[in-house]
Coordinates of C-alpha atoms in Angstrom, one line a residue:
Chain P
M18 CA 50.0 -27.7 -51.8
S19 CA 51.0 -26.1 -55.0
G20 CA 47.9 -27.7 -56.6
P21 CA 45.2 -25.9 -54.8
D22 CA 47.2 -22.7 -55.1
S23 CA 47.0 -22.7 -58.9
L24 CA 43.4 -23.7 -58.6
Q25 CA 42.7 -20.7 -56.4
A26 CA 44.5 -18.5 -59.0
D27 CA 42.3 -19.9 -61.8
L28 CA 39.3 -19.2 -59.6
A29 CA 40.6 -15.7 -58.9
Y30 CA 39.7 -16.4 -55.3
R31 CA 41.8 -17.2 -52.2
F32 CA 40.1 -19.3 -49.5
G33 CA 40.3 -18.2 -45.9
S34 CA 39.6 -21.8 -44.9
A35 CA 41.7 -24.3 -46.8
A36 CA 39.5 -27.0 -45.3
L37 CA 36.5 -25.8 -47.1
L38 CA 38.2 -26.0 -50.5
E39 CA 39.4 -29.4 -49.6
Q40 CA 35.9 -30.5 -48.7
A41 CA 34.6 -29.2 -52.0
L42 CA 37.1 -31.4 -53.8
T43 CA 36.2 -34.5 -51.9
H44 CA 34.0 -37.1 -53.4
R45 CA 31.8 -39.2 -51.1
S46 CA 33.8 -42.3 -52.0
H47 CA 36.9 -40.7 -50.4
S48 CA 35.7 -39.8 -46.9
A49 CA 32.8 -38.7 -44.7
R50 CA 33.6 -35.0 -45.0
H51 CA 32.6 -35.0 -48.6
N52 CA 31.2 -32.3 -50.9
E53 CA 27.5 -33.2 -51.3
R54 CA 26.0 -30.6 -49.0
L55 CA 28.3 -28.0 -50.6
E56 CA 27.1 -29.1 -54.0
F57 CA 23.5 -28.4 -52.9
L58 CA 24.4 -24.9 -51.8
G59 CA 26.6 -24.3 -54.8
D60 CA 23.9 -25.4 -57.2
S61 CA 21.5 -22.8 -55.9
V62 CA 23.9 -19.9 -55.8
L63 CA 25.0 -20.8 -59.3
N64 CA 21.4 -20.9 -60.5
F65 CA 20.7 -17.6 -59.0
V66 CA 23.9 -15.8 -60.2
V67 CA 23.4 -17.1 -63.8
A68 CA 19.7 -16.0 -63.6
A69 CA 20.7 -12.5 -62.6
L70 CA 23.4 -12.4 -65.3
L71 CA 21.0 -13.4 -68.0
F72 CA 18.3 -11.1 -66.7
K73 CA 20.6 -8.1 -67.0
R74 CA 22.3 -9.2 -70.3
F75 CA 19.1 -9.9 -72.2
P76 CA 16.6 -7.2 -71.1
R77 CA 14.1 -8.1 -73.8
I78 CA 13.7 -11.9 -73.8
D79 CA 10.9 -13.5 -71.9
E80 CA 11.1 -15.7 -68.9
G81 CA 10.6 -18.9 -70.9
D82 CA 13.7 -18.1 -72.9
L83 CA 15.6 -17.0 -69.8
S84 CA 14.8 -20.5 -68.3
R85 CA 16.0 -22.3 -71.4
L86 CA 19.2 -20.3 -71.5
R87 CA 19.9 -20.9 -67.8
A88 CA 19.2 -24.6 -68.0
N89 CA 21.7 -24.8 -70.8
L90 CA 24.4 -22.9 -69.0
V91 CA 24.2 -24.8 -65.7
K92 CA 23.7 -28.3 -67.1
Q93 CA 26.3 -31.0 -66.4
A94 CA 28.1 -30.7 -69.7
A95 CA 28.6 -26.9 -69.2
L96 CA 29.9 -27.5 -65.7
A97 CA 32.2 -30.3 -66.8
E98 CA 33.6 -27.9 -69.4
I99 CA 34.4 -25.4 -66.6
A100 CA 35.9 -28.3 -64.6
G101 CA 38.1 -29.0 -67.6
R102 CA 39.3 -25.4 -67.8
L103 CA 40.1 -25.5 -64.1
Q104 CA 41.9 -28.9 -64.5
L105 CA 39.8 -30.1 -61.6
S106 CA 40.5 -33.7 -62.2
Q107 CA 44.0 -33.3 -60.8
Y108 CA 42.7 -31.9 -57.5
L109 CA 39.8 -34.3 -56.9
R110 CA 39.9 -36.6 -53.8
L111 CA 38.3 -39.9 -54.8
G112 CA 38.0 -43.3 -53.1
E113 CA 40.1 -46.1 -54.5
G114 CA 37.3 -47.7 -56.4
E115 CA 36.4 -44.4 -58.2
L116 CA 40.1 -43.7 -58.8
K117 CA 40.5 -47.1 -60.6
S118 CA 37.4 -46.7 -62.7
G119 CA 38.4 -43.3 -63.9
G120 CA 36.0 -41.3 -61.7
F121 CA 38.2 -38.2 -62.1
R122 CA 37.1 -38.0 -65.7
R123 CA 33.4 -38.6 -65.1
P124 CA 31.3 -35.5 -66.1
S125 CA 28.9 -35.9 -63.1
I126 CA 31.7 -36.0 -60.5
L127 CA 33.5 -33.0 -62.2
A128 CA 30.3 -31.0 -62.4
D129 CA 29.3 -31.7 -58.8
A130 CA 32.8 -30.6 -57.7
V131 CA 32.4 -27.3 -59.6
E132 CA 29.1 -26.6 -57.9
A133 CA 30.6 -27.6 -54.5
I134 CA 33.5 -25.1 -55.1
F135 CA 30.9 -22.3 -55.7
G136 CA 29.1 -23.3 -52.5
A137 CA 32.4 -23.3 -50.6
V138 CA 33.3 -19.8 -51.9
F139 CA 29.9 -18.6 -50.7
L140 CA 30.4 -20.0 -47.2
D141 CA 34.0 -18.8 -47.1
G142 CA 33.6 -15.3 -48.5
G143 CA 29.9 -14.5 -48.7
F144 CA 27.6 -13.8 -51.7
D145 CA 29.6 -11.1 -53.4
A146 CA 32.7 -13.4 -53.5
A147 CA 30.6 -16.3 -54.9
Q148 CA 29.0 -14.0 -57.5
K149 CA 32.5 -12.8 -58.6
V150 CA 33.9 -16.3 -58.9
I151 CA 30.9 -17.6 -60.9
E152 CA 30.8 -14.5 -63.2
H153 CA 34.5 -15.0 -63.8
Q154 CA 33.9 -18.5 -65.0
Y155 CA 30.9 -17.6 -67.1
E156 CA 32.3 -14.5 -68.9
P157 CA 33.9 -16.5 -71.7
I158 CA 30.8 -18.6 -72.1
L159 CA 28.3 -15.8 -72.1
Q160 CA 30.2 -14.0 -74.9
N161 CA 29.2 -16.8 -77.3
V162 CA 25.6 -17.2 -76.2
D163 CA 23.0 -16.6 -78.8
P164 CA 19.7 -16.3 -76.9
K165 CA 17.7 -17.3 -80.0
T166 CA 19.4 -20.7 -80.5
L167 CA 21.2 -21.9 -77.3
G168 CA 19.6 -25.0 -75.9
K169 CA 17.1 -25.4 -78.6
D170 CA 17.0 -28.8 -80.2
P171 CA 17.9 -29.2 -84.0
K172 CA 14.3 -30.0 -85.0
T173 CA 13.1 -26.7 -83.5
L174 CA 16.0 -24.8 -85.0
L175 CA 15.4 -26.3 -88.5
Q176 CA 11.7 -25.3 -88.2
E177 CA 12.6 -21.8 -87.2
L178 CA 15.2 -21.5 -89.9
L179 CA 12.7 -22.6 -92.6
Q180 CA 9.9 -20.4 -91.2
G181 CA 12.3 -17.4 -91.3
R182 CA 12.7 -18.1 -95.0
K183 CA 8.9 -18.6 -95.5
L184 CA 9.4 -22.2 -96.4
D185 CA 7.2 -25.2 -95.6
L186 CA 8.0 -27.4 -92.6
P187 CA 10.3 -30.3 -93.1
T188 CA 9.0 -33.9 -93.1
Y189 CA 10.5 -36.8 -91.2
T190 CA 10.0 -40.4 -92.3
V191 CA 11.2 -43.6 -90.6
L192 CA 12.9 -45.5 -93.4
A193 CA 13.8 -48.6 -91.5
T194 CA 14.4 -50.1 -88.0
H195 CA 17.1 -52.6 -87.3
G196 CA 17.8 -54.9 -84.4
A197 CA 15.8 -56.5 -81.6
A198 CA 13.4 -54.7 -79.3
H199 CA 15.8 -53.5 -76.7
S200 CA 18.7 -52.5 -79.0
Q201 CA 16.8 -51.1 -82.0
T202 CA 18.3 -48.5 -84.3
F203 CA 16.1 -46.2 -86.3
E204 CA 16.9 -44.8 -89.7
V205 CA 15.1 -41.5 -90.4
E206 CA 14.9 -39.3 -93.5
C207 CA 14.4 -35.6 -93.3
R208 CA 13.2 -33.7 -96.4
V209 CA 12.9 -30.1 -97.3
P210 CA 11.2 -30.4 -100.7
K211 CA 11.5 -26.7 -101.7
L212 CA 15.2 -26.8 -101.3
D213 CA 15.7 -30.3 -102.7
I214 CA 17.2 -31.4 -99.4
Q215 CA 16.9 -35.0 -98.4
V216 CA 19.2 -36.4 -95.6
T217 CA 19.1 -39.5 -93.5
A218 CA 20.4 -40.3 -90.0
G219 CA 20.4 -43.2 -87.6
G220 CA 19.8 -43.2 -83.9
A221 CA 18.8 -45.4 -80.9
S222 CA 15.3 -43.9 -80.9
R223 CA 13.1 -42.3 -83.5
R224 CA 13.5 -39.0 -81.7
A225 CA 17.3 -39.2 -81.6
A226 CA 17.4 -40.1 -85.3
E227 CA 15.1 -37.2 -86.2
Q228 CA 17.3 -34.8 -84.3
L229 CA 20.4 -35.9 -86.0
A230 CA 18.7 -35.7 -89.4
A231 CA 17.5 -32.2 -88.6
E232 CA 21.1 -31.3 -87.7
K233 CA 22.3 -32.5 -91.1
A234 CA 19.4 -30.6 -92.8
I235 CA 20.4 -27.4 -91.1
A236 CA 23.9 -27.8 -92.4
A237 CA 22.5 -28.5 -95.9
V238 CA 20.2 -25.4 -95.8
K239 CA 23.1 -23.2 -94.7
A240 CA 25.4 -24.6 -97.4
L241 CA 22.7 -24.1 -100.1
A242 CA 21.5 -20.6 -99.2
P243 CA 23.5 -18.6 -96.7
A244 CA 21.3 -16.4 -94.4
R245 CA 20.2 -13.3 -96.1
T246 CA 21.3 -10.1 -94.5
G247 CA 18.0 -8.4 -94.6
R248 CA 15.9 -7.3 -91.6
G249 CA 15.8 -9.9 -88.8
A250 CA 18.3 -12.1 -90.4
R251 CA 21.8 -10.9 -89.4
P252 CA 24.6 -13.3 -90.7
R253 CA 26.0 -13.5 -87.1
K254 CA 23.0 -15.5 -86.1
S255 CA 23.4 -18.1 -88.8
A256 CA 27.1 -18.5 -88.0
Q257 CA 26.0 -19.5 -84.4
L258 CA 23.7 -22.2 -85.6
T259 CA 26.5 -24.7 -85.0
L260 CA 25.9 -24.5 -81.2
P261 CA 23.1 -27.1 -81.2
V262 CA 25.4 -29.8 -82.3
A263 CA 26.6 -30.3 -78.7
V264 CA 22.9 -30.4 -77.6
A265 CA 22.1 -33.2 -80.0
Q266 CA 25.1 -35.3 -79.0
E267 CA 24.0 -35.2 -75.4
K268 CA 20.7 -36.6 -76.3
K269 CA 22.0 -39.8 -77.8
Chain E
M29 CA -1.2 4.7 -52.4
S30 CA -1.8 3.5 -48.9
G31 CA -2.1 0.0 -50.2
P32 CA 1.5 -0.6 -51.3
D33 CA 2.6 1.3 -48.2
S34 CA 1.2 -1.3 -45.9
L35 CA 2.5 -4.0 -48.1
Q36 CA 6.0 -2.5 -47.8
A37 CA 5.5 -2.4 -44.1
D38 CA 4.6 -6.1 -44.1
L39 CA 7.7 -6.9 -46.3
A40 CA 9.8 -4.8 -43.9
Y41 CA 11.2 -3.2 -47.0
R42 CA 10.7 0.2 -48.7
F43 CA 11.2 0.3 -52.4
G44 CA 13.4 3.0 -54.0
S45 CA 11.5 2.5 -57.2
A46 CA 7.8 2.3 -56.8
A47 CA 7.5 1.3 -60.4
L48 CA 9.4 -2.0 -59.7
L49 CA 6.9 -2.9 -56.9
E50 CA 4.0 -2.0 -59.2
Q51 CA 5.5 -4.3 -62.0
A52 CA 5.9 -7.2 -59.5
L53 CA 2.2 -6.9 -58.8
T54 CA 1.1 -6.8 -62.4
H55 CA -0.2 -10.0 -64.0
R56 CA 0.4 -10.5 -67.7
S57 CA -3.3 -10.1 -68.3
H58 CA -3.2 -6.5 -67.2
S59 CA -0.4 -4.9 -69.3
A60 CA 2.8 -5.4 -71.1
R61 CA 5.0 -4.3 -68.2
H62 CA 4.1 -7.5 -66.3
N63 CA 5.8 -9.5 -63.6
E64 CA 7.0 -12.7 -65.4
R65 CA 10.7 -11.8 -65.8
L66 CA 10.8 -10.6 -62.2
E67 CA 9.2 -13.9 -61.2
F68 CA 12.1 -15.8 -63.0
L69 CA 14.6 -13.7 -61.0
G70 CA 12.7 -14.0 -57.8
D71 CA 12.3 -17.7 -58.1
S72 CA 16.1 -18.1 -58.2
V73 CA 16.9 -15.7 -55.4
L74 CA 14.3 -17.4 -53.3
N75 CA 15.6 -20.9 -54.0
F76 CA 19.1 -19.8 -53.1
V77 CA 18.2 -17.9 -49.9
V78 CA 16.1 -20.9 -48.7
A79 CA 18.9 -23.3 -49.6
A80 CA 21.4 -21.2 -47.5
L81 CA 18.9 -21.0 -44.6
L82 CA 18.4 -24.7 -44.5
F83 CA 22.1 -25.4 -44.9
K84 CA 22.9 -23.4 -41.8
R85 CA 19.9 -24.4 -39.7
F86 CA 20.3 -28.2 -40.3
P87 CA 24.1 -28.9 -40.3
R88 CA 23.7 -32.6 -40.1
I89 CA 21.1 -33.6 -42.7
D90 CA 22.2 -34.7 -46.1
E91 CA 21.7 -33.0 -49.5
G92 CA 18.7 -35.2 -50.4
D93 CA 16.8 -34.1 -47.3
L94 CA 17.9 -30.5 -47.9
S95 CA 16.4 -30.7 -51.4
R96 CA 13.2 -32.2 -50.2
L97 CA 12.8 -29.5 -47.5
R98 CA 13.5 -26.8 -49.9
A99 CA 11.1 -28.1 -52.5
N100 CA 8.4 -28.1 -49.9
L101 CA 9.2 -24.6 -48.7
V102 CA 9.2 -22.9 -52.1
K103 CA 6.3 -24.8 -53.7
Q104 CA 3.2 -23.0 -54.9
A105 CA 1.2 -23.8 -51.8
A106 CA 3.8 -22.4 -49.5
L107 CA 4.1 -19.2 -51.5
A108 CA 0.4 -18.8 -51.7
E109 CA 0.3 -18.9 -48.0
I110 CA 2.9 -16.1 -47.8
A111 CA 0.7 -14.2 -50.3
G112 CA -2.2 -14.7 -48.0
R113 CA -0.3 -13.3 -45.0
L114 CA 0.7 -10.3 -47.1
Q115 CA -2.9 -9.9 -48.3
L116 CA -1.5 -9.7 -51.8
S117 CA -4.8 -10.3 -53.5
Q118 CA -5.8 -6.7 -52.8
Y119 CA -2.7 -5.2 -54.5
L120 CA -2.6 -7.4 -57.6
R121 CA -3.2 -5.8 -61.0
L122 CA -5.1 -8.2 -63.2
G123 CA -6.8 -7.9 -66.6
E124 CA -10.5 -7.8 -66.7
G125 CA -11.0 -11.5 -67.6
E126 CA -8.8 -12.6 -64.7
L127 CA -10.6 -10.2 -62.4
K128 CA -14.0 -11.6 -63.3
S129 CA -12.9 -15.2 -63.0
G130 CA -11.4 -14.6 -59.5
G131 CA -7.7 -14.6 -60.6
F132 CA -6.8 -12.7 -57.4
R133 CA -7.5 -15.9 -55.5
R134 CA -5.7 -18.3 -57.8
P135 CA -2.7 -19.9 -56.0
S136 CA -0.5 -19.8 -59.1
I137 CA -1.0 -16.1 -59.7
L138 CA -0.5 -15.3 -56.0
A139 CA 2.7 -17.5 -55.8
D140 CA 4.1 -15.9 -58.9
A141 CA 3.5 -12.4 -57.5
V142 CA 5.4 -13.3 -54.3
E143 CA 8.4 -14.5 -56.3
A144 CA 8.2 -11.4 -58.5
I145 CA 8.3 -9.2 -55.4
F146 CA 11.4 -11.0 -54.2
G147 CA 13.0 -10.4 -57.6
A148 CA 12.0 -6.8 -57.5
V149 CA 13.6 -6.3 -54.1
F150 CA 16.8 -7.8 -55.4
L151 CA 16.8 -5.4 -58.3
D152 CA 15.9 -2.5 -56.2
G153 CA 18.1 -3.1 -53.1
G154 CA 20.6 -5.8 -54.0
F155 CA 21.1 -9.3 -52.6
D156 CA 21.3 -8.4 -48.9
A157 CA 18.0 -6.7 -49.1
A158 CA 16.3 -9.6 -50.9
Q159 CA 17.8 -12.1 -48.4
K160 CA 16.4 -10.1 -45.5
V161 CA 13.0 -9.8 -47.0
I162 CA 12.9 -13.5 -47.8
E163 CA 14.2 -14.6 -44.4
H164 CA 11.6 -12.3 -42.7
Q165 CA 8.8 -14.2 -44.5
Y166 CA 10.3 -17.6 -43.8
E167 CA 11.1 -17.1 -40.1
P168 CA 7.6 -18.2 -38.9
I169 CA 7.6 -21.1 -41.3
L170 CA 11.0 -22.5 -40.4
Q171 CA 10.2 -22.6 -36.8
N172 CA 7.7 -25.4 -37.4
V173 CA 9.8 -27.4 -39.9
D174 CA 10.6 -30.9 -38.8
P175 CA 13.3 -32.0 -41.2
K176 CA 12.4 -35.7 -40.7
T177 CA 8.8 -35.4 -41.9
L178 CA 8.2 -32.2 -44.0
G179 CA 7.5 -33.0 -47.6
K180 CA 7.3 -36.7 -47.2
D181 CA 4.2 -38.4 -48.4
P182 CA 1.9 -40.3 -46.0
K183 CA 2.9 -43.8 -47.3
T184 CA 6.6 -43.0 -46.6
L185 CA 5.8 -41.6 -43.2
L186 CA 3.6 -44.6 -42.2
Q187 CA 6.4 -47.0 -43.3
E188 CA 9.0 -45.1 -41.3
L189 CA 6.7 -44.9 -38.3
L190 CA 6.2 -48.7 -38.4
Q191 CA 9.9 -49.4 -39.0
G192 CA 10.7 -47.3 -36.0
R193 CA 8.5 -49.6 -33.9
K194 CA 10.0 -52.7 -35.5
L195 CA 6.6 -53.6 -37.1
D196 CA 6.0 -55.2 -40.6
L197 CA 5.2 -52.9 -43.5
P198 CA 1.6 -52.1 -44.2
T199 CA -0.4 -53.7 -47.0
Y200 CA -2.5 -51.8 -49.6
T201 CA -5.4 -53.5 -51.5
V202 CA -7.7 -52.0 -54.1
L203 CA -11.2 -53.0 -52.9
A204 CA -13.2 -51.5 -55.7
T205 CA -13.1 -49.1 -58.6
H206 CA -16.2 -47.0 -59.5
G207 CA -17.2 -44.9 -62.5
A208 CA -16.1 -44.8 -66.2
A209 CA -12.5 -44.8 -67.5
H210 CA -11.9 -41.0 -67.2
S211 CA -13.7 -40.3 -63.9
Q212 CA -12.8 -43.4 -62.0
T213 CA -12.5 -43.5 -58.2
F214 CA -10.5 -46.1 -56.3
E215 CA -11.3 -47.5 -53.0
V216 CA -8.2 -48.7 -51.2
E217 CA -7.7 -50.6 -47.9
C218 CA -4.6 -50.2 -45.8
R219 CA -3.8 -52.8 -43.1
V220 CA -1.3 -53.0 -40.3
P221 CA -2.1 -56.5 -39.1
K222 CA 0.1 -56.5 -35.9
L223 CA -1.9 -53.5 -34.7
D224 CA -5.2 -54.7 -35.9
I225 CA -5.5 -51.5 -38.0
Q226 CA -7.7 -51.6 -41.1
V227 CA -8.8 -48.4 -42.8
T228 CA -10.2 -47.5 -46.2
A229 CA -10.1 -44.4 -48.3
G230 CA -11.2 -43.3 -51.8
G231 CA -9.3 -41.2 -54.4
A232 CA -9.2 -40.3 -58.1
S233 CA -6.2 -42.6 -58.6
R234 CA -4.9 -45.7 -56.9
R235 CA -1.9 -43.7 -55.6
A236 CA -4.1 -40.9 -54.2
A237 CA -6.4 -43.4 -52.4
E238 CA -3.3 -45.2 -51.0
Q239 CA -1.9 -41.9 -49.6
L240 CA -5.2 -41.0 -48.0
A241 CA -5.5 -44.5 -46.5
A242 CA -1.9 -44.2 -45.2
E243 CA -2.8 -40.9 -43.6
K244 CA -5.8 -42.5 -41.8
A245 CA -3.5 -45.4 -40.7
I246 CA -1.0 -43.0 -39.3
A247 CA -3.7 -41.4 -37.2
A248 CA -4.8 -44.8 -36.1
V249 CA -1.3 -45.9 -35.1
K250 CA -0.8 -42.8 -33.1
A251 CA -4.2 -43.1 -31.3
L252 CA -3.5 -46.7 -30.4
A253 CA 0.1 -46.4 -29.3
P254 CA 1.5 -43.0 -28.6
A255 CA 5.2 -42.8 -29.5
R256 CA 7.5 -44.3 -26.9
T257 CA 9.9 -41.8 -25.3
G258 CA 12.9 -44.1 -25.6
R259 CA 16.1 -43.4 -27.5
G260 CA 15.4 -42.1 -31.1
A261 CA 11.7 -41.7 -30.5
R262 CA 11.1 -38.3 -29.0
P263 CA 7.4 -37.5 -28.6
R264 CA 8.0 -34.2 -30.4
K265 CA 8.4 -36.1 -33.7
S266 CA 5.2 -37.9 -33.4
A267 CA 3.3 -34.8 -32.6
Q268 CA 4.5 -33.3 -35.9
L269 CA 3.3 -36.1 -38.0
T270 CA 0.2 -34.1 -38.7
L271 CA 2.1 -32.0 -41.3
P272 CA 1.8 -34.4 -44.2
V273 CA -2.0 -33.8 -44.2
A274 CA -1.4 -30.7 -46.3
V275 CA 0.8 -32.7 -48.7
A276 CA -1.7 -35.4 -49.3
Q277 CA -4.5 -32.8 -50.0
E278 CA -2.4 -31.2 -52.7
K279 CA -1.9 -34.5 -54.5
K280 CA -5.6 -35.2 -55.0

């Protein structure tokens, strides 16, 4: 079992009960002793540990922002990223059907297994052990968190960016719709007249197209006029405005 | 400060920092050092501790049922009940407006303060202290939890009750609607033909009326034919079918 050994090394945790780790890696398609109850437990210990981390790290932001940050850090895509770093797909135990259809690459299966592992560590080693393992996985992620932008959608970010520069709100216009009712695509234009910015984007819904257009407009604003370094507009912030790209892609 | 003293006795926890307990009891209408961040933290430690409690207490139920049970145990009404037992309303610090409008009786304010107290205990005494305090409050509640029924709505319970007796599903019919568009009431009939049961109920929505009718039908079924004591139909279960009454009232 060299596999789980290197997984335990990456987790910086050695299980007392190898059976618990095995169960955490077992999808319900594989056998009856699967990871779904562990996932329930792991989801809640994860939510709590991340809440406590954020509470301490950002002593001045309000509970609404704390909730937004946490939602973003524990969402499926973030957990699937952790699964990727841990190379979980090579340890997963899947039923034949899931194996053939590439279940070991599915973000939901990977994310659930990460949560199940956290739950298994809690059962195996108690709360302090689970907290350590979770914090270890989140350290590299938290270093890049900008509490002002993480998890905000591009339209909100564009609006805040323009307000910060005392500019009017952008306008969004549907230029065209293509296709039949159930497979329509929308073409949307986003304009920031004061900056002579005019970009278009397409999407499967009006909202999706607007978000993509806003993303392009943010890039255009930043290319035109890099953030001023005056009070309340440190350049570091503007550099981190690239984060929402991932958010927008998930919404498609 | 005899007030907080008796509160600490009821919590079975003595705060190292009196300021933390004070903050947990402070609504945002009162002052800037209010309890909303503590509520965020407390909500997550509560969710986790209750998840772990349920995981251990019910080793055989699946994660869907665990989620349903937890949602029911940490919902506003459950927390407001804990607040009532702790007589929290006499310790709350509210702004003048909230005081005058009876904010100290509002379930949302009471529930938030309970969560904030759990968060404050975690900050003050660490995870083990928070776990003890939460478990102490939930002991009396958990003793009455029936994992098969808690948190299920009356329509689901009626359906399960009839299926358990191999009877056909009930039918629901809207008999009449009264009033103008925005203040309509619905009158719904629920029938269980095989048992000659036919009850009606009114509600502000079709769904609400159906749930109330299902509740009446459950009572009628139980009055007609008490649960058989054969395999898979212990009388204890049927006696606990009164629980969903509280659920239905919340939905109105």
